[in-house]
Amino acid sequence: MEQTWNNKVLSDVFGADEGLGLRIKQVALVLVGVLVLAVAAKIKVPMWPVPITMGTFAVLTIGAAYGARLGLVTIFAYMIIGALGFDIFASSSAEASGLTYMMGGTGGYLVGYVLATLALGALAQRGWDRSVGWMALAMLIGTVLIYVPGLLWLGQLYGWDKPILQWGLTPFLIGDALKLALAAVVLPTVWKMVGDARR
């Protein structure tokens, strides 16, 4: 990898990198990112013991591809649109949406989305997204950052006498492991393609 690419994420190597062109690119990336997050949240892949939703995959991948700052703007834009009542979260609907939905059982995971986006962006800016091993570790860290506030939120909301781990963790581990493996391969592969194209 060229030395000049250090501290850059994938979104930095395409399109304008200064002035008005950069601002237009950033706005476009945020809009595309919000759309990807909204669509991914609604995708459910059949799996045992529960279907795999692609929302966390999109959150972690966008965090790594956009970097911490642009990733944070994107995830906040996604949250604001959701807070306004649009049906863009995994289990939201016309009847359950907006702030009421966000303050329910999913609230902690949404907080985790923000933390994971920041972490993945920061780690990608340090080059962790260039290799499968480092990217897998970054994805694992991001996944933990989603689950910790999610489980704490569930415990506070429903009580620690309830089966919190069975509700909010164990059914999703197999699917999350598969998503982690997929993302760990995707970003380094894209970096390799970019590198090959620039040689």
CSV table of N, CA and C in Angstrom, one decimal, residues 20 84 105 117 121 151:
chain,number,residue,atom,x,y,z
A,20,LEU,N,-15.4,22.5,-2.8
A,20,LEU,CA,-16.8,22.3,-2.9
A,20,LEU,C,-17.1,20.8,-3.4
A,84,LEU,N,-37.9,11.0,13.8
A,84,LEU,CA,-39.0,11.7,13.2
A,84,LEU,C,-40.2,10.8,12.8
A,105,GLY,N,-37.0,-1.5,23.7
A,105,GLY,CA,-36.0,-2.5,23.9
A,105,GLY,C,-34.8,-2.3,23.0
A,117,THR,N,-19.8,2.7,15.2
A,117,THR,CA,-19.4,3.5,14.1
A,117,THR,C,-18.1,4.3,14.3
A,121,GLY,N,-14.6,3.4,12.5
A,121,GLY,CA,-14.0,4.5,11.7
A,121,GLY,C,-12.6,4.8,12.2
A,151,LEU,N,-27.5,-4.7,25.9
A,151,LEU,CA,-27.9,-5.6,27.0
A,151,LEU,C,-28.1,-4.8,28.3
